[in-house]
Short mmCIF file of C-alpha atoms in Angstrom, two decimals:
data_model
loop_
_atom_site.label_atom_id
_atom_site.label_comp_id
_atom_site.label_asym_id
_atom_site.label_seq_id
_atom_site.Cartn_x
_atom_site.Cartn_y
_atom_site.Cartn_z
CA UNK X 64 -8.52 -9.95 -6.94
CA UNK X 65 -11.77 -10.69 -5.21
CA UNK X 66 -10.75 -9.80 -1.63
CA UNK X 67 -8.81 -6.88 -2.85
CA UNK X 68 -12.07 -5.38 -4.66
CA UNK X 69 -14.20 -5.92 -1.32
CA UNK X 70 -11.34 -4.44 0.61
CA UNK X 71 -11.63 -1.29 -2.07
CA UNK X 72 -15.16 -1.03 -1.10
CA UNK X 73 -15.24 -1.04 2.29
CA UNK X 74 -11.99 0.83 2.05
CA UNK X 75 -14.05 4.07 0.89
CA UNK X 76 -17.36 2.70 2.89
CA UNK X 77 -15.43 2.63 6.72
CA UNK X 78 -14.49 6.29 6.38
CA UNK X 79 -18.30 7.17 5.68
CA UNK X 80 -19.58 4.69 8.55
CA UNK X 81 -17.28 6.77 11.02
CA UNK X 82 -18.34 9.58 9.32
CA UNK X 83 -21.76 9.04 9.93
CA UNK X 84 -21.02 8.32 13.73
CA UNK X 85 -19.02 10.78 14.79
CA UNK X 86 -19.64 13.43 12.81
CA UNK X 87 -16.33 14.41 12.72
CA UNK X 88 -13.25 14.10 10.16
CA UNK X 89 -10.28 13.73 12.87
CA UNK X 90 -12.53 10.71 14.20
CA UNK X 91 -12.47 9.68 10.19
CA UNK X 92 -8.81 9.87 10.72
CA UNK X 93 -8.32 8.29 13.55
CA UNK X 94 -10.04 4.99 12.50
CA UNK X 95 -7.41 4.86 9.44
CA UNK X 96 -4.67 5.60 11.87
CA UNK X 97 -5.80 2.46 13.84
CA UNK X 98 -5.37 0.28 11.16
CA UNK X 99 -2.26 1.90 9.26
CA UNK X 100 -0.50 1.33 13.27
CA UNK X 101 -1.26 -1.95 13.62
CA UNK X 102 -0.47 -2.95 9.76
CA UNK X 103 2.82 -1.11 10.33
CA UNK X 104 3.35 -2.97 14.04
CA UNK X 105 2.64 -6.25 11.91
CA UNK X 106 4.95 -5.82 9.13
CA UNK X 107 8.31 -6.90 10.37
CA UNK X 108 7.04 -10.37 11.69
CA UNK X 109 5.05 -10.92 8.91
CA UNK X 110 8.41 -11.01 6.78
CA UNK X 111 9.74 -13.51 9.12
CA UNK X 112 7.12 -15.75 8.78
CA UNK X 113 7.03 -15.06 5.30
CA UNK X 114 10.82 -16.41 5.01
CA UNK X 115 10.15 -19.67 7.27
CA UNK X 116 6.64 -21.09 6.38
CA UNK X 117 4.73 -22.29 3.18
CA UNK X 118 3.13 -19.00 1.76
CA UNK X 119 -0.39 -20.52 0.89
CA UNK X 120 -1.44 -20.62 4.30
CA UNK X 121 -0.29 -17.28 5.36
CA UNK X 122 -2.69 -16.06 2.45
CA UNK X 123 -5.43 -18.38 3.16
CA UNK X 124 -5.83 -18.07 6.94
CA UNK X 125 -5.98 -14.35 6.73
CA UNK X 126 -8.75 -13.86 4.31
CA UNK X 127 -10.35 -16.32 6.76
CA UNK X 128 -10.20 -13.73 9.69
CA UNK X 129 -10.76 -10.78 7.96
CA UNK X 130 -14.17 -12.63 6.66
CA UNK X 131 -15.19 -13.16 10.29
CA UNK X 132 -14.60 -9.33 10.92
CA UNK X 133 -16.54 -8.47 8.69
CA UNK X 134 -19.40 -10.55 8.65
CA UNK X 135 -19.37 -9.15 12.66
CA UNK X 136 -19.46 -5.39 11.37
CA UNK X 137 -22.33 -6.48 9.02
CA UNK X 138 -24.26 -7.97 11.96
CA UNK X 139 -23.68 -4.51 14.24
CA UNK X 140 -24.96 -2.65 11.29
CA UNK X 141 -28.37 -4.52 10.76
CA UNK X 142 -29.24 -4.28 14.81
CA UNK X 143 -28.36 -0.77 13.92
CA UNK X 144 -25.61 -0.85 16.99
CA UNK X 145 -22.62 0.01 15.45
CA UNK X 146 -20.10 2.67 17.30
CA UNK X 147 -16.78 3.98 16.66
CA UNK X 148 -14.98 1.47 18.69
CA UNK X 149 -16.02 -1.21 16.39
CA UNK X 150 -15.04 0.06 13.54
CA UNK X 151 -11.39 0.87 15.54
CA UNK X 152 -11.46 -3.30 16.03
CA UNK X 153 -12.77 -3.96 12.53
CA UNK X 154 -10.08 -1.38 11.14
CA UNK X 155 -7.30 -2.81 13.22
CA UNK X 156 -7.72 -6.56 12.61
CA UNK X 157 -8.46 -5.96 8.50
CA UNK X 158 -5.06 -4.15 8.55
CA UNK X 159 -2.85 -6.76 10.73
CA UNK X 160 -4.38 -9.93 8.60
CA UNK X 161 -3.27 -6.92 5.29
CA UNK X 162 0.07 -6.84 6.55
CA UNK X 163 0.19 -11.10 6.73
CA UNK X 164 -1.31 -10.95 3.57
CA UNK X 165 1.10 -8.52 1.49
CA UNK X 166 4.21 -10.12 2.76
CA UNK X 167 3.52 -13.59 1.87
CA UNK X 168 2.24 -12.47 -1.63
CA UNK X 169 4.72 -10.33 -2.55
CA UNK X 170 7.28 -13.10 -1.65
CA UNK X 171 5.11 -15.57 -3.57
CA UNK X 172 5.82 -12.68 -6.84
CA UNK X 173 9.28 -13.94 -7.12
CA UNK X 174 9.35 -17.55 -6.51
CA UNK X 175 7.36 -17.72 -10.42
CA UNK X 176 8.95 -14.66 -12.14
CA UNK X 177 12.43 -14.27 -13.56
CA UNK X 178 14.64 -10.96 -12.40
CA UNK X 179 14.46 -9.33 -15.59
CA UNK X 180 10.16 -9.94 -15.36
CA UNK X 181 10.15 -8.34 -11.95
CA UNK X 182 9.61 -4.59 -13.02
CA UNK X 183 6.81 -5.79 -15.34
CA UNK X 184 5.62 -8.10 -13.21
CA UNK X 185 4.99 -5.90 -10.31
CA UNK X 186 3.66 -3.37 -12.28
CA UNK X 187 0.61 -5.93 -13.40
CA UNK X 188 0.30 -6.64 -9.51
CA UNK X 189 -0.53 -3.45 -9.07
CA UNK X 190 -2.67 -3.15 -12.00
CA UNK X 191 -4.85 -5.67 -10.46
CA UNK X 192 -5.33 -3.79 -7.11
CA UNK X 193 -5.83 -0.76 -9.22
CA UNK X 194 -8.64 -2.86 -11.59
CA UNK X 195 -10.03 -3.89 -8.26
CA UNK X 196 -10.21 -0.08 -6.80
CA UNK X 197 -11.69 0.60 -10.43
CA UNK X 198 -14.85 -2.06 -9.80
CA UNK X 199 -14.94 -1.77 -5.72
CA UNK X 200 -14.73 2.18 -4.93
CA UNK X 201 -17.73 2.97 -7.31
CA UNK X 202 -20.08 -0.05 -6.77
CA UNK X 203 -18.94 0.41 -2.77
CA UNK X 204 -20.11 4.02 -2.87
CA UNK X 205 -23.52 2.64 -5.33
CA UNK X 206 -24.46 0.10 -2.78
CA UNK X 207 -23.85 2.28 0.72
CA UNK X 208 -26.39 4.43 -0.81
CA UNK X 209 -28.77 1.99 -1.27
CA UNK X 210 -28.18 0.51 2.49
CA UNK X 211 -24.80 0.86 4.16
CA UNK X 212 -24.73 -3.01 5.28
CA UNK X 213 -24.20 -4.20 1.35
CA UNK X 214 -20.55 -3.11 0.43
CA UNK X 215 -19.16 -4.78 4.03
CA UNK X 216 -21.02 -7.90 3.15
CA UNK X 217 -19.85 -8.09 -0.45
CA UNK X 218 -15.83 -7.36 1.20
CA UNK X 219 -16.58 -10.63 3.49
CA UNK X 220 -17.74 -12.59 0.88
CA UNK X 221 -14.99 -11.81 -1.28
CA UNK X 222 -12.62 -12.73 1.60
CA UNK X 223 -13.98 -16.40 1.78
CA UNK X 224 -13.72 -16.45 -2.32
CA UNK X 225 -10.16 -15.55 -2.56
CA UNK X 226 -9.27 -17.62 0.39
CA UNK X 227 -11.06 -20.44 -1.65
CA UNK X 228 -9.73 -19.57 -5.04
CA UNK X 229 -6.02 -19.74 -2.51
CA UNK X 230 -6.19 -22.90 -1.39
CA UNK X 231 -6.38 -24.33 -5.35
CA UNK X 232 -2.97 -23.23 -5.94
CA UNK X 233 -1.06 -26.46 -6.68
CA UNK X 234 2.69 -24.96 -5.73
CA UNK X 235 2.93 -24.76 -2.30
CA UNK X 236 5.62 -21.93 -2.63
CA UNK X 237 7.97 -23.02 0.23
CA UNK X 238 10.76 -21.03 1.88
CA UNK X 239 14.06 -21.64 1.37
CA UNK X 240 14.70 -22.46 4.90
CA UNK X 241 12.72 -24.62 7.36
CA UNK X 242 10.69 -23.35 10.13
CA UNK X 243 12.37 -22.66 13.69
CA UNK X 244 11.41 -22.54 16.78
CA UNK X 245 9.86 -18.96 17.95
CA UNK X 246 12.84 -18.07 20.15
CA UNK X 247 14.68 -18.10 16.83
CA UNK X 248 11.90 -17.14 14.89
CA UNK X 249 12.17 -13.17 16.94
CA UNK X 250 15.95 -13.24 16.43
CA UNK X 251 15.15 -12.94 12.98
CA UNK X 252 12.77 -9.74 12.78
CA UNK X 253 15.27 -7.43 13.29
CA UNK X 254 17.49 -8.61 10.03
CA UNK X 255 15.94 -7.40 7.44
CA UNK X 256 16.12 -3.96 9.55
CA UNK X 257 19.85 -4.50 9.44
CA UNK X 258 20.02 -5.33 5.84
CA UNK X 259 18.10 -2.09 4.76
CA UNK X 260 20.27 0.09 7.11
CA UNK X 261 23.38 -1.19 5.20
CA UNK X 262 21.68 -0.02 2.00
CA UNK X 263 22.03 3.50 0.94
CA UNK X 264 19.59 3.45 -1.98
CA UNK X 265 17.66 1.71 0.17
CA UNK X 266 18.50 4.25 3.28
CA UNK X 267 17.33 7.38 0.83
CA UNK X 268 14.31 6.03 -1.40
CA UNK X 269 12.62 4.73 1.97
CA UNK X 270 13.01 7.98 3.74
CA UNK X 271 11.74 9.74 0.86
CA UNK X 272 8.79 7.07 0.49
CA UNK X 273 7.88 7.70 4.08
CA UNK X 274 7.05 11.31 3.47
CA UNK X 275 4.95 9.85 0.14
CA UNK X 276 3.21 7.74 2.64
CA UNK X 277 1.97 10.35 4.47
CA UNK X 278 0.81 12.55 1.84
CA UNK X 279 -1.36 9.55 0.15
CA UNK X 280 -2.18 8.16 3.54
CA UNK X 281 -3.96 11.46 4.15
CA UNK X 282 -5.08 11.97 0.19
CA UNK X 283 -8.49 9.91 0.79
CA UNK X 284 -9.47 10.64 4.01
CA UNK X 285 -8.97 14.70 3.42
CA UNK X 286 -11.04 14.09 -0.19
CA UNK X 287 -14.16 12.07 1.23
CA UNK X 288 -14.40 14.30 4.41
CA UNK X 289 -14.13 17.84 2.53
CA UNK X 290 -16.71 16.13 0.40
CA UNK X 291 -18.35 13.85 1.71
CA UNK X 292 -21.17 15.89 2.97
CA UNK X 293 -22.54 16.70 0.28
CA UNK X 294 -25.95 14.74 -1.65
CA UNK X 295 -25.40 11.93 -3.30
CA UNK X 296 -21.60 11.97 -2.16
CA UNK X 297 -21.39 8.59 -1.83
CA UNK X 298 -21.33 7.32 -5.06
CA UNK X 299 -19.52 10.53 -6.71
CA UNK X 300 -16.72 10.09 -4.48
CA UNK X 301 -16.31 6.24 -5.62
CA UNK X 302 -16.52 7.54 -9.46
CA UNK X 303 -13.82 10.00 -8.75
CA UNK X 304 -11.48 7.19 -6.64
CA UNK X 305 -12.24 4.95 -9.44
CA UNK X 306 -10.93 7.88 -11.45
CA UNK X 307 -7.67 7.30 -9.52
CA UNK X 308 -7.46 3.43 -10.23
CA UNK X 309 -8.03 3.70 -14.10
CA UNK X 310 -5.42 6.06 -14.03
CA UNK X 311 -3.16 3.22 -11.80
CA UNK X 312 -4.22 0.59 -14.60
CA UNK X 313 -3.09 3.11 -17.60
CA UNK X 314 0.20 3.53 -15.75
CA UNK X 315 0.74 0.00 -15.36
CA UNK X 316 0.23 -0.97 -19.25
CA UNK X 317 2.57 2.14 -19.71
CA UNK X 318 5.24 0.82 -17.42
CA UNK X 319 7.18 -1.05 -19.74
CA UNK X 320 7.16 2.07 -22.05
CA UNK X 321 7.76 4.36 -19.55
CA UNK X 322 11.20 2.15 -18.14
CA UNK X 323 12.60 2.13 -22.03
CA UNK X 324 12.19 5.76 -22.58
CA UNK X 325 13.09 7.06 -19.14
CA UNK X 326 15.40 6.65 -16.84
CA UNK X 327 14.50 5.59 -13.36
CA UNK X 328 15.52 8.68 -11.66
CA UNK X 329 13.87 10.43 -14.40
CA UNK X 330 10.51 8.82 -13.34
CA UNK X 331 10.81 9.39 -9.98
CA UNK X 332 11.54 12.91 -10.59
CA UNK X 333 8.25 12.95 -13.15
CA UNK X 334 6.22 11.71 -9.95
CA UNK X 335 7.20 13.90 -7.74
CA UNK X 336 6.50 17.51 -9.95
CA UNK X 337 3.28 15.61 -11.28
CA UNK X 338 2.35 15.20 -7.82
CA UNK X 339 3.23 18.42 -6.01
CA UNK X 340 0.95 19.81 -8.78
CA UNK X 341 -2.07 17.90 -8.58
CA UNK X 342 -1.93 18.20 -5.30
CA UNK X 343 -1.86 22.06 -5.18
CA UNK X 344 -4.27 22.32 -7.94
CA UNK X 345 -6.77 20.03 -5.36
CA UNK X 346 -6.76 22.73 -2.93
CA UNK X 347 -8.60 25.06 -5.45
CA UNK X 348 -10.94 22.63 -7.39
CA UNK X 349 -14.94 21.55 -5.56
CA UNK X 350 -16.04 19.57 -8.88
CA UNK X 351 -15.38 15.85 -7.45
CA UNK X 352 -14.90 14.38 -11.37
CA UNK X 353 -11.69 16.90 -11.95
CA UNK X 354 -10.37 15.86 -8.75
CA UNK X 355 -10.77 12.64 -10.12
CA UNK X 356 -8.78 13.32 -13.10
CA UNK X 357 -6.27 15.01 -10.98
CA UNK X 358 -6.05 11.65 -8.72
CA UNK X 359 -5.78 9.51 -11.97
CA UNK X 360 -2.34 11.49 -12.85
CA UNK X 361 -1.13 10.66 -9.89
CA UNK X 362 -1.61 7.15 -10.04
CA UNK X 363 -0.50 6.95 -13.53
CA UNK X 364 3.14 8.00 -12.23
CA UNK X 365 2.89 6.15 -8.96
CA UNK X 366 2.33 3.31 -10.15
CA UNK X 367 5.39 2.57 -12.64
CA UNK X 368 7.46 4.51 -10.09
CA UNK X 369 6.89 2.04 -7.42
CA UNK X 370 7.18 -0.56 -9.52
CA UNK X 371 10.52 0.17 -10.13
CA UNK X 372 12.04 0.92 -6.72
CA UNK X 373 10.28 -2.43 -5.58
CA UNK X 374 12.10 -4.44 -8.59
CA UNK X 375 15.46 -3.23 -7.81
CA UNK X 376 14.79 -3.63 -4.09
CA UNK X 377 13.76 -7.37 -4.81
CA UNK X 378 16.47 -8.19 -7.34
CA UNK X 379 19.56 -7.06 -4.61
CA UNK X 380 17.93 -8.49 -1.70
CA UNK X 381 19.12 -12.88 -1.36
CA UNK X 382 16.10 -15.02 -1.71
CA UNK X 383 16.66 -16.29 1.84
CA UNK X 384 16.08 -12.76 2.87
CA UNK X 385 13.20 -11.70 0.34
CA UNK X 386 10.33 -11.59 3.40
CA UNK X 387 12.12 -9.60 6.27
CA UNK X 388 13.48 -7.14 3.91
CA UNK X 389 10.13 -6.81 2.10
CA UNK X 390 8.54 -6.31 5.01
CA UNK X 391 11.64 -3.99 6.69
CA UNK X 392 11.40 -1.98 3.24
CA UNK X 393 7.26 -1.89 3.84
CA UNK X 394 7.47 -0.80 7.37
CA UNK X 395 10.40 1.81 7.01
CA UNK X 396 8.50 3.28 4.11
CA UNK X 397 4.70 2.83 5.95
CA UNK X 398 6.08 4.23 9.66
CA UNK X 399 4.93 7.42 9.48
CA UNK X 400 1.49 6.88 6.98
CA UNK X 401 -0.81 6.51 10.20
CA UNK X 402 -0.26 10.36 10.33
CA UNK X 403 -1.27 10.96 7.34
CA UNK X 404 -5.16 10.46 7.72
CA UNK X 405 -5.40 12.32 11.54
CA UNK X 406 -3.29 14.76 10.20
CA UNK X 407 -5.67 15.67 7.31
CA UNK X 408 -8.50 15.53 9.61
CA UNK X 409 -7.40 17.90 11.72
CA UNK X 410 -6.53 20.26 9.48
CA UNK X 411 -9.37 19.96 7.82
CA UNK X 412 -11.25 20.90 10.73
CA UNK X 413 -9.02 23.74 11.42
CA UNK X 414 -8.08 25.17 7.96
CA UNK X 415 -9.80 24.25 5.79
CA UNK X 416 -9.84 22.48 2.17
CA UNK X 417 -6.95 24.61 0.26
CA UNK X 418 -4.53 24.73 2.90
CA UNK X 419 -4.53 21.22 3.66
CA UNK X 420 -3.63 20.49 0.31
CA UNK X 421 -1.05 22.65 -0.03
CA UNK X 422 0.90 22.04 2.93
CA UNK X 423 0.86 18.15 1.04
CA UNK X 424 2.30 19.71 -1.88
CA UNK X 425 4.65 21.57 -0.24
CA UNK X 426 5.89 17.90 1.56
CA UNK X 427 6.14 16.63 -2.31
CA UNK X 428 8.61 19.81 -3.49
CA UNK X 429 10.55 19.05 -0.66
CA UNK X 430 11.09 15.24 -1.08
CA UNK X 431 11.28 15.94 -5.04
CA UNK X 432 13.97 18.12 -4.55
CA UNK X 433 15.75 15.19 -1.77
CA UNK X 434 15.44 13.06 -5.15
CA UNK X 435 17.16 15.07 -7.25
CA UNK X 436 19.87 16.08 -4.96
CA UNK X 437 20.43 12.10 -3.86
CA UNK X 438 23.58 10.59 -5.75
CA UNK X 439 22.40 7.09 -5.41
CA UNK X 440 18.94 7.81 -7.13
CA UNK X 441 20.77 9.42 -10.28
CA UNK X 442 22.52 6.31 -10.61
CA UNK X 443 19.91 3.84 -10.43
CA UNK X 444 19.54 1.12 -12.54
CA UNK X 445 16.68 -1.14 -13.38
CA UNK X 446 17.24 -5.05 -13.14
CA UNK X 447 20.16 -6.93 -15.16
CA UNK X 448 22.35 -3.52 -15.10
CA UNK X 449 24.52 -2.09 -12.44
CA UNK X 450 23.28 -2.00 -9.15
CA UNK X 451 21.83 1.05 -7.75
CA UNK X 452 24.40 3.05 -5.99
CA UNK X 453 26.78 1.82 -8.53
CA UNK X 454 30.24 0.28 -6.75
CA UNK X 455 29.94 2.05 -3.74
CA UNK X 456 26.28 0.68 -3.06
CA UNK X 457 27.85 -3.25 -4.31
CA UNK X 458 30.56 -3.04 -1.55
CA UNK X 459 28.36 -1.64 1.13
CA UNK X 460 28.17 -4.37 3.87
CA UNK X 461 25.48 -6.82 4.17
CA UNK X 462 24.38 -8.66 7.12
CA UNK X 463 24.91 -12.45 6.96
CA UNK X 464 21.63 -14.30 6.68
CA UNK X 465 20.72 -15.89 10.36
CA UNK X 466 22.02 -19.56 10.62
#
C-alpha cells in the first residue's frame, strides 16, 4: 500500500518532469514506453522465479532498488541536473523491479485465499492500488506544485516502508518446488507460454486484453499532455486521476454484486460499450473534473472485469505453475501497452485532442464486438462452476509441469 501510493505519485509526476524537459508529448511517451518494455521483457522470468524461490524476498529486494532509484532522481533534481535520459533509467529500472514485484505478489494472493475467495479477493487487491491512486495522484500533483523534488522523495520513502512492513510477514510463502540451478531455471520461462497457448479462453481474452492495454497504456499520457499545459494543471490533473481510482474502489466493493447479477461475459461486454463511450465522449470534453468522472466509469467496470478473468485464469492454472503462467498471462496481455503512450503522443502532436480519442474508441468497438462474437467468453464461468470454454476448453492439452 505504501510503495504503491508513492509509485501513484510519481506515476503522474515522471510524465510532467519529461514534460518539463522536453517540451514535447512523444518524448512524454517515450519515457512510459521505456518502462512498459522493460516491465514486459521482465515478466516471463519473473514468473519463474516466482515458482522456485520464497516470495518475501522477491518483494523485499525490489522495493529496495526502486528506493535507491529514486532517492538518485531526487538528488538530480535538487542540483537542478536532471535530463531525459535519467528519467529513461529511472523509468526503466522502477518498471523491471514492478514486474519482480507483481509476480511474486500475485502468487503470494493464492497461497492464503481459498478458490471460491479468489474473485473477491482480487477485486480488494485492486481496490488497494486504486485507494492508493486515490491518496498518491492528487497529493503527487499538490506537492510537484509546491517543488517538483517532494512527490519522488515521498515514492522512495514509501519503497523502504513497504519493504520494511515486507520483511514482518511471518509466512515465508514458499514454492512448491525447490530452487534449480539457472540452466534449468531458463528451461522453465517458456512454459507458462506453452500452457497459455493450449488455452483458448486464455488464447482470446489475452488478445483482446492486449488491445485494452494499449488503449489505457495511452489513456494517461494523452490526458496529462493535452492538459497539462495549462495553470495550475498539476494538481487538477491528480483530482481528476483520483477521479479514476474512486471510481476503481466503487467497482471493487461492487464486484461481488456485480458477479451475482451478471454474467461474466455480460460484464465484459458492459466494459467494453462503457468504455468505447467514455472514451469518445473524452475527445469532445476540456473541463478536467468531467473527464474525471468519465475516467471513474471506466474504472468502475475495469476493475470487477479484470477481476474476474484473473480468478478464472488462477483457479485452472496448477499451483506448481501459478508464477510462469501469471506472468505468461501478464506479458501476452502487456506486449503491445508500450505503444500505447508513444502512440498517443504522437498523435497528439499531429491531430490533435478529439481524434486521438476516437481512434481509442474505435479500438474498444472493435475488441467489444471480438467479445461478443468469441464462443469461449459466452461460456465463461466464474470459480467452482464449469470451466471456461466448457468441455472443449477441459480437454484442451496442457503442458506437463517441468521435472
Amino acid at each position: 500500500m505504501f510503495s504503491a501510493t508513492g509509485s501513484s505519485m510519481t506515476g503522474i509526476v515522471y510524465p510532467l518532469l519529461a514534460l518539463a524537459v522536453t517540451h514535447s508529448a512523444t518524448m512524454v511517451g517515450v519515457v512510459s514506453f521505456a518502462g512498459m518494455f522493460a516491465a514486459a521483457l521482465t515478466r516471463l522470468p519473473a514468473g519463474v522465479l516466482a515458482d522456485r524461490y520464497p516470495l518475501k524476498p522477491l518483494m523485499v529486494v525490489p522495493d529496495l532498488v526502486r528506493a535507491a532509484t529514486t532517492l538518485w532522481i531526487v538528488i538530480v533534481i535538487l542540483t537542478d541536473s536532471l535530463t531525459l535520459p535519467q528519467l529513461l533509467v529511472a523509468s526503466v529500472v522502477g518498471a523491471v523491479c514492478g514486474a519482480i514485484f507483481d509476480s511474486a505478489q500475485t502468487v503470494a494472493i493464492r497461497h492464503v485465499v481459498p478458490p471460491e475467495q479468489l474473485p473477491q479477493a482480487l477485486a480488494q487487491d485492486s481496490a488497494r492500488g486504486h485507494v492508493a491512486g486515490l491518496a498518491g495522484q492528487p497529493s503527487g500533483g499538490y506537492l510537484y506544485g509546491v517543488g517538483a523534488v517532494l512527490p519522488v522523495l515521498a515514492d522512495a520513502v514509501s519503497y523502504v516502508a513497504c519493504a520494511g512492513l515486507t520483511m514482518l510477514v511471518r509466512n515465508k510463502m514458499r514454492p512448491s518446488r525447490a530452487p534449480g540451478r539457472l540452466r534449468t531455471l531458463w528451461r522453465d520461462i517458456p512454459v507458462g507460454l506453452r500452457y497459455v497457448a493450449s488455452s483458448p479462453f486464455l488464447r482470446v481474452t489475452l488478445a483482446c486484453a492486449t488491445g485494452f492495454q494499449v488503449v489505457f497504456a495511452g489513456l494517461t499520457i494523452a490526458i496529462i499532455a493535452s492538459q497539462g499545459a495549462r495553470e495550475g494543471a498539476a494538481f487538477h490533473l491528480g483530482t481528476a486521476l483520483s477521479m479514476a481510482a474512486l471510481g476503481g474502489i466503487l467497482g471493487a466493493w461492487a464486484a461481488p454484486s456485480l458477479s451475482r447479477r451478471l454474467s461474466p461475459a455480460t460484464l465484459l461486454y458492459s466494459f467494453g460499450w462503457a468504455c468505447c463511450a467514455a472514451l469518445a465522449t473524452l475527445g469532445q470534453v476540456q473541463n478536467i473534473y468531467v473527464i474525471g468522472v468519465l475516467l471513474a466509469v471506466m474504472f468502475f467496470l475495469a476493475t470487477p472485469a479484470n477481476a474476474t478473468l484473473f480468478a478464472v485464469q488462477i483457479d485452472t492454472t496448477p499451483p506448481e505453475l501459478q508464477g510462469r503462467v501469471v506472468s505468461a498471462a501478464l506479458l501476452a496481455a502487456g506486449i503491445a501497452a508500450p505503444i500505447g503512450p508513444p502512440l498517443a503522443g504522437l498523435l497528439l502532436d499531429s491531430t490533435g485532442q478529439a481524434p486521438t480519442f476516437l481512434l481509442f474508441a474505435a479500438l474498444v468497438a472493435v475488441l467489444t464486438i471480438v467479445m461478443h462474437l468469441s464462443p469461449t467468453i459466452r461460456t465463461m464461468r466464474m470459480p467452482g462452476g464449469p470451466k471456461p470454454g466448457g468441455r472443449q476448453a477441459a480437454e484442451s492439452p496442457q503442458p506437463d509441469p517441468p521435472s
